[in-house]
Coordinates of N, CA, C and O in Angstrom, one line a residue:
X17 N 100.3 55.2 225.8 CA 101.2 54.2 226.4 C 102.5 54.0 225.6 O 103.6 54.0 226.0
X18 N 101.8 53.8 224.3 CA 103.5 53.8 223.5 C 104.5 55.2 223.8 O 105.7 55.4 224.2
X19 N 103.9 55.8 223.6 CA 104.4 57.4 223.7 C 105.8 57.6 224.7 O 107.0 57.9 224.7
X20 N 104.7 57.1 225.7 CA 105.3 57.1 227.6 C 106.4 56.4 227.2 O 107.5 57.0 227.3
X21 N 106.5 55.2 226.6 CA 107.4 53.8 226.4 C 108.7 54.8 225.4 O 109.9 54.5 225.4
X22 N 108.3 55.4 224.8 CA 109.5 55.8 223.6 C 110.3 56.9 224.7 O 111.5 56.8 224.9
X23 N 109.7 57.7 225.3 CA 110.4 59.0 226.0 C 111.0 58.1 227.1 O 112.2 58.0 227.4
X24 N 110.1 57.6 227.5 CA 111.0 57.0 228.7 C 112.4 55.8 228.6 O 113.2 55.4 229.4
X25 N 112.2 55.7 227.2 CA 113.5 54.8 226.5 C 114.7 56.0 226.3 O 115.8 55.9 226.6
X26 N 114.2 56.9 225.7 CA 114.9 58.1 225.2 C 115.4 59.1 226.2 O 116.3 60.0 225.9
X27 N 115.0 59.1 227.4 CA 115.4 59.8 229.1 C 116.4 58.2 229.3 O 117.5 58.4 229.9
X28 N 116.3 57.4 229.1 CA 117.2 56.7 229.5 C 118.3 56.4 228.6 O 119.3 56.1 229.4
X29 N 118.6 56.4 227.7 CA 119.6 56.4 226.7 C 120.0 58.0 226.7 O 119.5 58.2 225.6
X30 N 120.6 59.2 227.1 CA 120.6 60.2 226.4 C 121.7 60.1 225.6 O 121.5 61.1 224.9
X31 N 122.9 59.6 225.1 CA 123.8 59.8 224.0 C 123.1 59.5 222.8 O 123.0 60.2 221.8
X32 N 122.6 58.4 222.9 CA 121.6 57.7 221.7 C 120.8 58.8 221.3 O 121.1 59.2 220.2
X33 N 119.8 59.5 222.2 CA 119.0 60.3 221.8 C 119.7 62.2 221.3 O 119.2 63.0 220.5
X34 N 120.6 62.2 221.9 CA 121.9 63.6 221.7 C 121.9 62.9 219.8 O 121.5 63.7 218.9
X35 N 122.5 61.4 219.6 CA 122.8 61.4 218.1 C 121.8 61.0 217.3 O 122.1 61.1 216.2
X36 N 120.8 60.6 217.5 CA 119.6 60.4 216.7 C 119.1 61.4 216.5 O 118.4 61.3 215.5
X37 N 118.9 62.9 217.1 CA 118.3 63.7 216.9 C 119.4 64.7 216.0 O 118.9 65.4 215.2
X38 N 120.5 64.8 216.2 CA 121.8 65.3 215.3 C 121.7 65.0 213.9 O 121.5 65.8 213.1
X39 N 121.8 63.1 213.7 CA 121.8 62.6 212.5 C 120.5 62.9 211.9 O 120.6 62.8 210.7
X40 N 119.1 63.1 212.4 CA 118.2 63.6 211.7 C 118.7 65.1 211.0 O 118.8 65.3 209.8
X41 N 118.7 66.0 211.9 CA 119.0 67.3 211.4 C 120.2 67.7 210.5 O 120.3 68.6 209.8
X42 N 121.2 66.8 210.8 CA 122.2 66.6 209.4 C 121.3 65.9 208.4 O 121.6 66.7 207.4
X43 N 120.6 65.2 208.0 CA 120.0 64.0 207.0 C 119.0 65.5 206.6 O 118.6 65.7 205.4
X44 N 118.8 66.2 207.4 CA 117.2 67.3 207.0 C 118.4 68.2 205.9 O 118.4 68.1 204.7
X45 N 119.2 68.8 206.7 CA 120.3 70.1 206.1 C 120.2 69.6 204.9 O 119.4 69.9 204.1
X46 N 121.3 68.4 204.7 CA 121.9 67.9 203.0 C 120.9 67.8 202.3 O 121.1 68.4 201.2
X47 N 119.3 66.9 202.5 CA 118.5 67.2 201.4 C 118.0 68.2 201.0 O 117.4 68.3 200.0
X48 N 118.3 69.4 202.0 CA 117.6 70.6 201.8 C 118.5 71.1 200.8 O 118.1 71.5 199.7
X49 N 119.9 71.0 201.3 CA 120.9 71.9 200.5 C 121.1 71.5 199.0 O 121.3 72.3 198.2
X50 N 121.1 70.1 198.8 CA 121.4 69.8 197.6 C 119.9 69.7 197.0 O 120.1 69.6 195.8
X51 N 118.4 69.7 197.3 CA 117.0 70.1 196.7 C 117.1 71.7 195.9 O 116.6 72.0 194.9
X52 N 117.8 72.5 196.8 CA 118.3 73.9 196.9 C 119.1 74.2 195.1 O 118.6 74.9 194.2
X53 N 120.0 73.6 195.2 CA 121.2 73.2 194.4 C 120.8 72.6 193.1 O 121.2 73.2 192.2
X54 N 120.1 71.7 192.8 CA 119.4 70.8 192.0 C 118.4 71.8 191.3 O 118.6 72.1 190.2
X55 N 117.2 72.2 192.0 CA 116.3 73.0 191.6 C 116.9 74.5 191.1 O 116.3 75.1 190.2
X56 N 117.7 74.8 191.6 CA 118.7 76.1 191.1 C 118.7 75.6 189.5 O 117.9 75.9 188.7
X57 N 119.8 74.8 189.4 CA 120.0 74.3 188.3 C 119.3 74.1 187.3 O 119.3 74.8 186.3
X58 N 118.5 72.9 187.6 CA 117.6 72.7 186.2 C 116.3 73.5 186.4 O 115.7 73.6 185.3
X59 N 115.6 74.1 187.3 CA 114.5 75.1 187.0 C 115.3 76.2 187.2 O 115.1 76.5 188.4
X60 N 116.0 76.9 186.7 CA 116.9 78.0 187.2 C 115.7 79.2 186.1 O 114.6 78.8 185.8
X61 N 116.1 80.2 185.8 CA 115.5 81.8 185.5 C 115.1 81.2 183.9 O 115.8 81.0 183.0
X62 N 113.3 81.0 184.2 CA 113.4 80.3 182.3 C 113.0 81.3 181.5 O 112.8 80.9 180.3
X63 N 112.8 83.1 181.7 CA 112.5 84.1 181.6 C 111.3 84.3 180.9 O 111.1 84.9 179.9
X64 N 110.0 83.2 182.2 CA 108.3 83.4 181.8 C 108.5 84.3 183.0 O 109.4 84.4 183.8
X65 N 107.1 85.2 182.9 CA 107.1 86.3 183.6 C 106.5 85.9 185.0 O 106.7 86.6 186.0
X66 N 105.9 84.7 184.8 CA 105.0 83.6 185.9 C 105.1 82.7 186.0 O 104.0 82.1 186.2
X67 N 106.7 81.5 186.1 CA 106.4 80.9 185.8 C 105.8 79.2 187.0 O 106.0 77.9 186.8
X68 N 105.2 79.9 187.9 CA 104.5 79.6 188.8 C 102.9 78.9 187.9 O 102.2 77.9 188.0
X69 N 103.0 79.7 187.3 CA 101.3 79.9 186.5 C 101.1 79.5 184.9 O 100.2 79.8 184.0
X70 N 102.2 78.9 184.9 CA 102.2 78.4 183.1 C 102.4 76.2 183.7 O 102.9 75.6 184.7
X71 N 101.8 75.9 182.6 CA 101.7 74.9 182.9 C 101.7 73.9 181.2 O 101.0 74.2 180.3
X72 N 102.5 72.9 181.2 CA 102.3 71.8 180.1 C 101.3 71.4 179.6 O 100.7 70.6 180.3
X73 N 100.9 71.6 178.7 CA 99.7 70.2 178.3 C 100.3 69.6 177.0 O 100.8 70.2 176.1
X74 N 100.2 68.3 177.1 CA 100.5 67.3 176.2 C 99.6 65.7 175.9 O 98.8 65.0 176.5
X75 N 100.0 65.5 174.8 CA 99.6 64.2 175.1 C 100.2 62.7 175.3 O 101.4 63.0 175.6
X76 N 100.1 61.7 175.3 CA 101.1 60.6 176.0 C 101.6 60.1 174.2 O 101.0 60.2 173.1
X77 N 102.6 59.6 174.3 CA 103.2 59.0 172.9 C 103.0 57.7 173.3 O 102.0 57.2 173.8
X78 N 104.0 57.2 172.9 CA 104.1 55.6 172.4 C 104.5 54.8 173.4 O 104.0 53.7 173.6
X79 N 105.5 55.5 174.1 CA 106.5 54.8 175.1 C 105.4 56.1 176.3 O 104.8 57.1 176.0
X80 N 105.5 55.4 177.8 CA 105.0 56.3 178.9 C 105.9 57.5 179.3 O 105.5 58.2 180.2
X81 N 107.3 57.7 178.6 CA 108.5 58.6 178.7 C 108.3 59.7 178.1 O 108.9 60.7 178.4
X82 N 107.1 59.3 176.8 CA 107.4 60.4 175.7 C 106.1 61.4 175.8 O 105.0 61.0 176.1
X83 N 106.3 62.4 175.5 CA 105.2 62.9 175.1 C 104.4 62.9 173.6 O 105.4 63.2 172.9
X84 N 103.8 62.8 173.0 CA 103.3 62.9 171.5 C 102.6 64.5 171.2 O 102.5 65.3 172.1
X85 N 102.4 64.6 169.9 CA 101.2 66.1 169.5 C 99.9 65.9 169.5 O 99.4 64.8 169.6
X86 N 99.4 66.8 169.3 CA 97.7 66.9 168.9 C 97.9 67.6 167.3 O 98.7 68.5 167.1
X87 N 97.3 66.9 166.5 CA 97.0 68.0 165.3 C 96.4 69.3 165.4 O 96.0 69.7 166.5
X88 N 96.4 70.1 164.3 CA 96.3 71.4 164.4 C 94.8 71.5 164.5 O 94.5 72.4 165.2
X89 N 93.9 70.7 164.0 CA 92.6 71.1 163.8 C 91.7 70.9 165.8 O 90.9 71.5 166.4
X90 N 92.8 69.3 166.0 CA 92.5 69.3 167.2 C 93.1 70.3 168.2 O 92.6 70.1 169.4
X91 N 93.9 71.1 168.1 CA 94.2 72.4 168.8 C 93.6 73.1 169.0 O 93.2 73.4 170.1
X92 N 93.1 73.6 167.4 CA 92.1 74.5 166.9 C 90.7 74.8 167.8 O 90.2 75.9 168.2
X93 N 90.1 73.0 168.1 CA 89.3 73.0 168.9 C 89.3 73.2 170.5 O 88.4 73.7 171.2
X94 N 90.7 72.6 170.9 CA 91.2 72.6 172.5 C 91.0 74.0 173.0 O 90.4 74.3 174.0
X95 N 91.4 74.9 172.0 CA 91.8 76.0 172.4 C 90.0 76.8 173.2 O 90.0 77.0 174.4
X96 N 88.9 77.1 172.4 CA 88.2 77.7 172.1 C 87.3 76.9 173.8 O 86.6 77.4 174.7
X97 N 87.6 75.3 173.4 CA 86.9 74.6 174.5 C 87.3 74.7 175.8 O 86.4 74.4 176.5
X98 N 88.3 74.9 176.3 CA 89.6 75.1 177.8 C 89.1 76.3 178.3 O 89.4 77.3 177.7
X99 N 88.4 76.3 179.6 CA 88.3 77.4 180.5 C 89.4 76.9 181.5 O 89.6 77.7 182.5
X100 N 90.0 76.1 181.5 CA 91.2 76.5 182.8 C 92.0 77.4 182.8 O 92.4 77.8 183.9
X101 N 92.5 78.0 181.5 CA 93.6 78.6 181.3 C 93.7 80.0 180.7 O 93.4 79.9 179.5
X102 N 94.0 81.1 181.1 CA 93.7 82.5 180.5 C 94.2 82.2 179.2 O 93.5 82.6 178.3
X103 N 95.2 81.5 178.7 CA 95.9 81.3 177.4 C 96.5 80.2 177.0 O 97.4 79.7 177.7
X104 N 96.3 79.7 175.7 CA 96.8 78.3 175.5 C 97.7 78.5 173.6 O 97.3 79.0 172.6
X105 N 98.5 78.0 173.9 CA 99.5 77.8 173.2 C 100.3 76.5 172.7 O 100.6 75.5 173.3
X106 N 100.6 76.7 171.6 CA 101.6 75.3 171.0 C 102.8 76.3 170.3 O 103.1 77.5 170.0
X107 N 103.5 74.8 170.3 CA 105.1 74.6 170.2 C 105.3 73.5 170.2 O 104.8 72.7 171.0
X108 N 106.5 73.1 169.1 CA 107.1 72.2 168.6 C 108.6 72.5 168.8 O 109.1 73.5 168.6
X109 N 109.4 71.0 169.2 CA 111.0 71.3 169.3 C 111.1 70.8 167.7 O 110.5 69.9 167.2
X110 N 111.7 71.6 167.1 CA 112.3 71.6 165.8 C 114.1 71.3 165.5 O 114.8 71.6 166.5
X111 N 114.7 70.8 164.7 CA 116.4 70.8 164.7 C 115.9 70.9 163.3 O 115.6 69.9 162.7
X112 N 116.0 72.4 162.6 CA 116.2 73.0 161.4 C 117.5 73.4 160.9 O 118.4 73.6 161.7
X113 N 117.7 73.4 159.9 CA 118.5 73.9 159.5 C 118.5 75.3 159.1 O 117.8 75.8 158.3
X114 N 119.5 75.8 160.0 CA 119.4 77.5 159.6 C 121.0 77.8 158.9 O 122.0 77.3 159.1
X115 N 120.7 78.8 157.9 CA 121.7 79.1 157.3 C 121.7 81.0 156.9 O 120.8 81.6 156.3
X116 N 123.0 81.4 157.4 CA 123.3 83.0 157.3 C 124.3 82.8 157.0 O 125.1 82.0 157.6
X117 N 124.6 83.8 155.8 CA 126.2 84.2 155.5 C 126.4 83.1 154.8 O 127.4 82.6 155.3
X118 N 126.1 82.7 154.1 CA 126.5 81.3 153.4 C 126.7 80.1 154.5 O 126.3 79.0 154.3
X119 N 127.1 80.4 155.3 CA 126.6 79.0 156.7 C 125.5 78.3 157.1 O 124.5 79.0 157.3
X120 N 125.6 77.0 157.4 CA 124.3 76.1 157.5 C 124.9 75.5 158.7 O 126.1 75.1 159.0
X121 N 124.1 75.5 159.3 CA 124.5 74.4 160.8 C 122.8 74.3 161.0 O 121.9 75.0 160.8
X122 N 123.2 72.7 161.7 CA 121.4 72.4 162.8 C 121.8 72.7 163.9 O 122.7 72.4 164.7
X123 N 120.1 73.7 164.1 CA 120.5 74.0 165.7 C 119.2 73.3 166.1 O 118.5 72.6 165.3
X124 N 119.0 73.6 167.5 CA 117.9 73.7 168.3 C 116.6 74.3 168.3 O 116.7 75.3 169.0
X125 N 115.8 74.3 167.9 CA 114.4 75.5 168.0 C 113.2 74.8 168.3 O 112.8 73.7 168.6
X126 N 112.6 76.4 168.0 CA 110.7 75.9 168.5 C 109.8 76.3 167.4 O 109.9 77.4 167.1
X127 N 109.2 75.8 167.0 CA 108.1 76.4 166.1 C 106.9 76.3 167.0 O 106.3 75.3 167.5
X128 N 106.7 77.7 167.0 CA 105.5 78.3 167.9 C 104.5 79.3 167.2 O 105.1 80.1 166.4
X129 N 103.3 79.5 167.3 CA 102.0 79.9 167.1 C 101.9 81.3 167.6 O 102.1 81.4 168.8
X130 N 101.6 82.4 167.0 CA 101.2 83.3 167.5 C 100.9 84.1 168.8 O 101.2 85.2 169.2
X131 N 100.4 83.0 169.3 CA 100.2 83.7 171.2 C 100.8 83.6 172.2 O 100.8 84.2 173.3
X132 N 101.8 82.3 171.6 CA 103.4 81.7 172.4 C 103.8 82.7 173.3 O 103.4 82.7 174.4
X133 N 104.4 83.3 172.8 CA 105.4 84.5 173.5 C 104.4 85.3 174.7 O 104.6 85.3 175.9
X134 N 103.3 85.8 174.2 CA 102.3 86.1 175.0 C 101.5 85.8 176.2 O 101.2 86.6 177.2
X135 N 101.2 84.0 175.7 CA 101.4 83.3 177.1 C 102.1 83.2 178.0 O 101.8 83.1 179.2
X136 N 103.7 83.2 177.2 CA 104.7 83.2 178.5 C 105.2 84.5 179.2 O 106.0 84.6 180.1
X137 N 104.3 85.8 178.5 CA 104.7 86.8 179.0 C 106.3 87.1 179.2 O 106.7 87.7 180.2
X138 N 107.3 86.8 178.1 CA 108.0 87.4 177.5 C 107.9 88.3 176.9 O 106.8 88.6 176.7
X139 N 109.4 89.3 176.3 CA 109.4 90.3 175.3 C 110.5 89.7 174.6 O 111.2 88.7 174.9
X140 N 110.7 90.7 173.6 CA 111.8 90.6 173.0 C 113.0 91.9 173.8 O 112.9 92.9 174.6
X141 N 114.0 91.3 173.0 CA 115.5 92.4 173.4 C 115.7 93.5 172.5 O 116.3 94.5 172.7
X142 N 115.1 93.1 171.4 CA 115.2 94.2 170.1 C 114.0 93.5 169.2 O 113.7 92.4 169.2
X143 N 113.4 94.8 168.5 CA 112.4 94.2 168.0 C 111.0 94.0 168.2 O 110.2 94.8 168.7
X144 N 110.6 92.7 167.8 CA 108.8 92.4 168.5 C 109.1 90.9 167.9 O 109.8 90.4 167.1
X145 N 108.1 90.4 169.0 CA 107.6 89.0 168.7 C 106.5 88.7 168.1 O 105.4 89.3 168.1
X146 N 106.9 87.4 167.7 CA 105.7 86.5 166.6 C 104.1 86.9 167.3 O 103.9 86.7 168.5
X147 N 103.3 87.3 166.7 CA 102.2 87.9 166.7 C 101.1 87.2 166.2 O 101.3 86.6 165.1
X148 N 99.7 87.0 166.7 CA 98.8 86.1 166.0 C 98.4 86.5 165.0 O 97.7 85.8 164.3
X149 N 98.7 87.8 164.6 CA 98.3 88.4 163.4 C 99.5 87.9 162.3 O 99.1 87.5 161.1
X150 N 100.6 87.8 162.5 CA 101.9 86.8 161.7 C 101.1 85.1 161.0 O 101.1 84.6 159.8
X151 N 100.5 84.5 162.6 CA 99.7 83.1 162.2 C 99.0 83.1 161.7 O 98.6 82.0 161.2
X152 N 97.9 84.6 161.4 CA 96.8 84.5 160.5 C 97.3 84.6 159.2 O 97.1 83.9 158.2
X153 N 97.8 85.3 159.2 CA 98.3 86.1 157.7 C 100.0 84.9 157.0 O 100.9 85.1 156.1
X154 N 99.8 83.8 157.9 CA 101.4 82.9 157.3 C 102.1 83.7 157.1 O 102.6 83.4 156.1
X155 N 102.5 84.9 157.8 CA 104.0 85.6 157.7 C 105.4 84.6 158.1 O 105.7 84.1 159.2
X156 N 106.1 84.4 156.9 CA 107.6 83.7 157.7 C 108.4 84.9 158.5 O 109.1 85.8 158.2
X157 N 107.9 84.4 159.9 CA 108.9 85.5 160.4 C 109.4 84.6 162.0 O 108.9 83.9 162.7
X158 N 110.6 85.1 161.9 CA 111.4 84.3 162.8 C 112.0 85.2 163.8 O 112.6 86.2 163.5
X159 N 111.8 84.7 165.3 CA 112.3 85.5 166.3 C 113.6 84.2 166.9 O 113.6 83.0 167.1
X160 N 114.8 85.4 166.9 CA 115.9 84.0 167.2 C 116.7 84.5 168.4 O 116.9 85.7 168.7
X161 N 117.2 83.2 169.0 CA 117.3 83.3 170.4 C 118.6 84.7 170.7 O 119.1 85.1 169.7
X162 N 118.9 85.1 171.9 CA 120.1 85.4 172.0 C 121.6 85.1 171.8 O 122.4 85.7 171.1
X163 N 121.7 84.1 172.6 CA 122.9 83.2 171.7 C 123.0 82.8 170.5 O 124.1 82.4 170.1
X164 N 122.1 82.9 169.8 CA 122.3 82.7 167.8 C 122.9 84.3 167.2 O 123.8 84.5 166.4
X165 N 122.0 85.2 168.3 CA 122.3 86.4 168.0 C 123.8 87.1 168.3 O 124.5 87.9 167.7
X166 N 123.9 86.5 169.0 CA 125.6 86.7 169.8 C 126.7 85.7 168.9 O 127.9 86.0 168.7
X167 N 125.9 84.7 168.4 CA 127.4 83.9 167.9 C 127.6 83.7 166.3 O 128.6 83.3 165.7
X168 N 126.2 84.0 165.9 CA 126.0 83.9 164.4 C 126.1 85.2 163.6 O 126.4 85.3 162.5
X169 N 125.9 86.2 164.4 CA 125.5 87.4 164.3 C 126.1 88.7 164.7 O 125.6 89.8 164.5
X170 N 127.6 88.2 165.5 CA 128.0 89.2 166.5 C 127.0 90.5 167.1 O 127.4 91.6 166.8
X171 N 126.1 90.4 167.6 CA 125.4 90.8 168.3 C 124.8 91.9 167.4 O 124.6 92.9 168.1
X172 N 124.6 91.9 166.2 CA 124.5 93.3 165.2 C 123.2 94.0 165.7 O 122.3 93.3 166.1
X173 N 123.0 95.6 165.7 CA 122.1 95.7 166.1 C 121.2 95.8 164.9 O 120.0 96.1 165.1
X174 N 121.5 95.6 164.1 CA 120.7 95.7 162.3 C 120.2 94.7 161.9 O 119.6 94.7 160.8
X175 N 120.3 93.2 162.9 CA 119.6 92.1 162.3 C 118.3 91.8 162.4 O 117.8 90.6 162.3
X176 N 117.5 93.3 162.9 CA 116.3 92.5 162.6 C 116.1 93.5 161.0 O 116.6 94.5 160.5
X177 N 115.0 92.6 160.6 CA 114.8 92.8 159.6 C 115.9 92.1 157.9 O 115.6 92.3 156.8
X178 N 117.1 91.6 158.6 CA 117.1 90.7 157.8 C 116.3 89.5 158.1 O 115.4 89.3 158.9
X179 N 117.5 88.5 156.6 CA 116.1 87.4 155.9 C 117.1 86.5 156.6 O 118.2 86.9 156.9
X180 N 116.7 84.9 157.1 CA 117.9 83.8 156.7 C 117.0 82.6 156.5 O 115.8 82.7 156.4
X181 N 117.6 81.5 156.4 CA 117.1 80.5 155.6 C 117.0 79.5 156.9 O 118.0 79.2 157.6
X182 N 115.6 78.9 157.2 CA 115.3 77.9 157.9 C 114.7 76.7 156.9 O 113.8 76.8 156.0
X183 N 115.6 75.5 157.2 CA 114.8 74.5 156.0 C 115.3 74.8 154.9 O 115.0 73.9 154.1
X184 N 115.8 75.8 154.1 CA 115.3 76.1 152.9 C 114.6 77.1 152.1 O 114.6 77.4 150.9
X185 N 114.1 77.5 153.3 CA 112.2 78.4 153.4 C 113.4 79.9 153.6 O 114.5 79.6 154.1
X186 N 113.3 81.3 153.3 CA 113.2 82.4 153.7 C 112.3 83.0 155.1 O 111.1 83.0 154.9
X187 N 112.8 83.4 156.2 CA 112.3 83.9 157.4 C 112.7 85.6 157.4 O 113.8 85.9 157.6
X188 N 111.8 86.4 157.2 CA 112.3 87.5 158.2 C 112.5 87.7 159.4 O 111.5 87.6 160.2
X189 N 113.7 88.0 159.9 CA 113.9 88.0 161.7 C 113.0 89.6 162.1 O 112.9 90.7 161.5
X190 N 112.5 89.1 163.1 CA 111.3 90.4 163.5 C 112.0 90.7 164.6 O 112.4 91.9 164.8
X191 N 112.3 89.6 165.5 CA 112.8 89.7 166.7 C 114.3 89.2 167.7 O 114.3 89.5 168.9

C-alpha cells in the first residue's frame, strides 16, 4: 500500500522525480570518486606481497587512540599459541639516531624480529633481510630503507656490508 502511494506520488511529480534520482547518482559518483582518491592515497602500494591477508594485532594503551606493546616473554608465548595466522610478527616504531660519515640525524624506523620481512613477504633490493637466525644469534644487523639509501648514501652499490651507528650501538647493513 505504501509502495503504490510512493510511485503513484512519483508518476505524478515527474521533474521532482527526473531530480531526485539525478541528485542521488551525483551524491553516489562523488563519494565514489573521492573513496577512490582517498584510499589511493593513504592505502596506496605498501609493498606486502598480500596485503589483503596481513593484519595488526595490538594491544590497547592508555588513551582508546593509542595502541600499547606486549612484552617479549608475552610474544614469546602469543606466538607458539595463535592458530589464526600462518605467521606472527613484531615491530616497534623507533626515532634512533643513525649516524654515517660522521653525520647524525633522527630518522624514522622499525625495530623488527626476524620473521618480519617474511611475514610481509617482502625482499630486499640488494642484499638479504633480517633473518630469524640474526634474532637467535643477536646479530646487529640492519636493513635500511631506500630513501636512506638514496639520500644518505647516494645510492652506493657497496653499502651493504658496511657498519653505521644506530643509538650508539654498531649495525652491519645486510640489506
Amino acid at each position: 500500500m505504501i509502495l503504490r502511494h510512493a510511485l503513484a506520488r512519483l508518476r505524478a511529480a515527474p521533474m521532482f522525480t527526473i531530480f531526485s534520482i539525478v541528485s542521488l547518482a551525483a551524491g553516489v559518483a562523488v563519494t565514489t570518486a573521492v573513496y577512490s582518491i582517498v584510499d589511493t592515497v593513504l592505502n596506496g602500494d605498501l609493498g606486502v606481497a598480500d596485503p589483503d591477508r596481513v593484519a595488526v594485532v595490538a594491544t590497547t594503551g592508555v588513551a582508546p587512540d593509542q595502541s600499547g606493546t606486549i612484552s617479549d616473554a608475552d610474544f614469546d608465548g602469543l606466538r607458539p599459541a595463535q592458530t589464526s595466522f600462518a605467521s606472527l610478527s613484531a615491530s616497534a616504531v623507533i626515532f634512533p639516531a643513525i649516524a654515517t660519515s660522521g653525520q647524525a640525524e633522527i630518522v624514522a624506523g622499525e625495530a623488527v624480529d626476524g620473521a618480519y620481512f617474511a611475514t610481509l613477504g617482502v625482499g630486499a633490493r640488494t642484499g638479504r633481510l633480517i633473518l630469524p637466525a640474526d634474532e637467535a644469534t643477536a646479530s646487529r644487523v640492519a636493513v635500511i630503507s631506500e630513501e636512506l639509501w638514496r639520500l644518505r648514501f647516494g645510492s652506493e652499490t657497496g653499502v651493504v656490508g658496511r657498519t653505521i651507528r644506530i643509538n650508539g650501538q654498531s649495525f652491519e647493513i645486510v640489506g
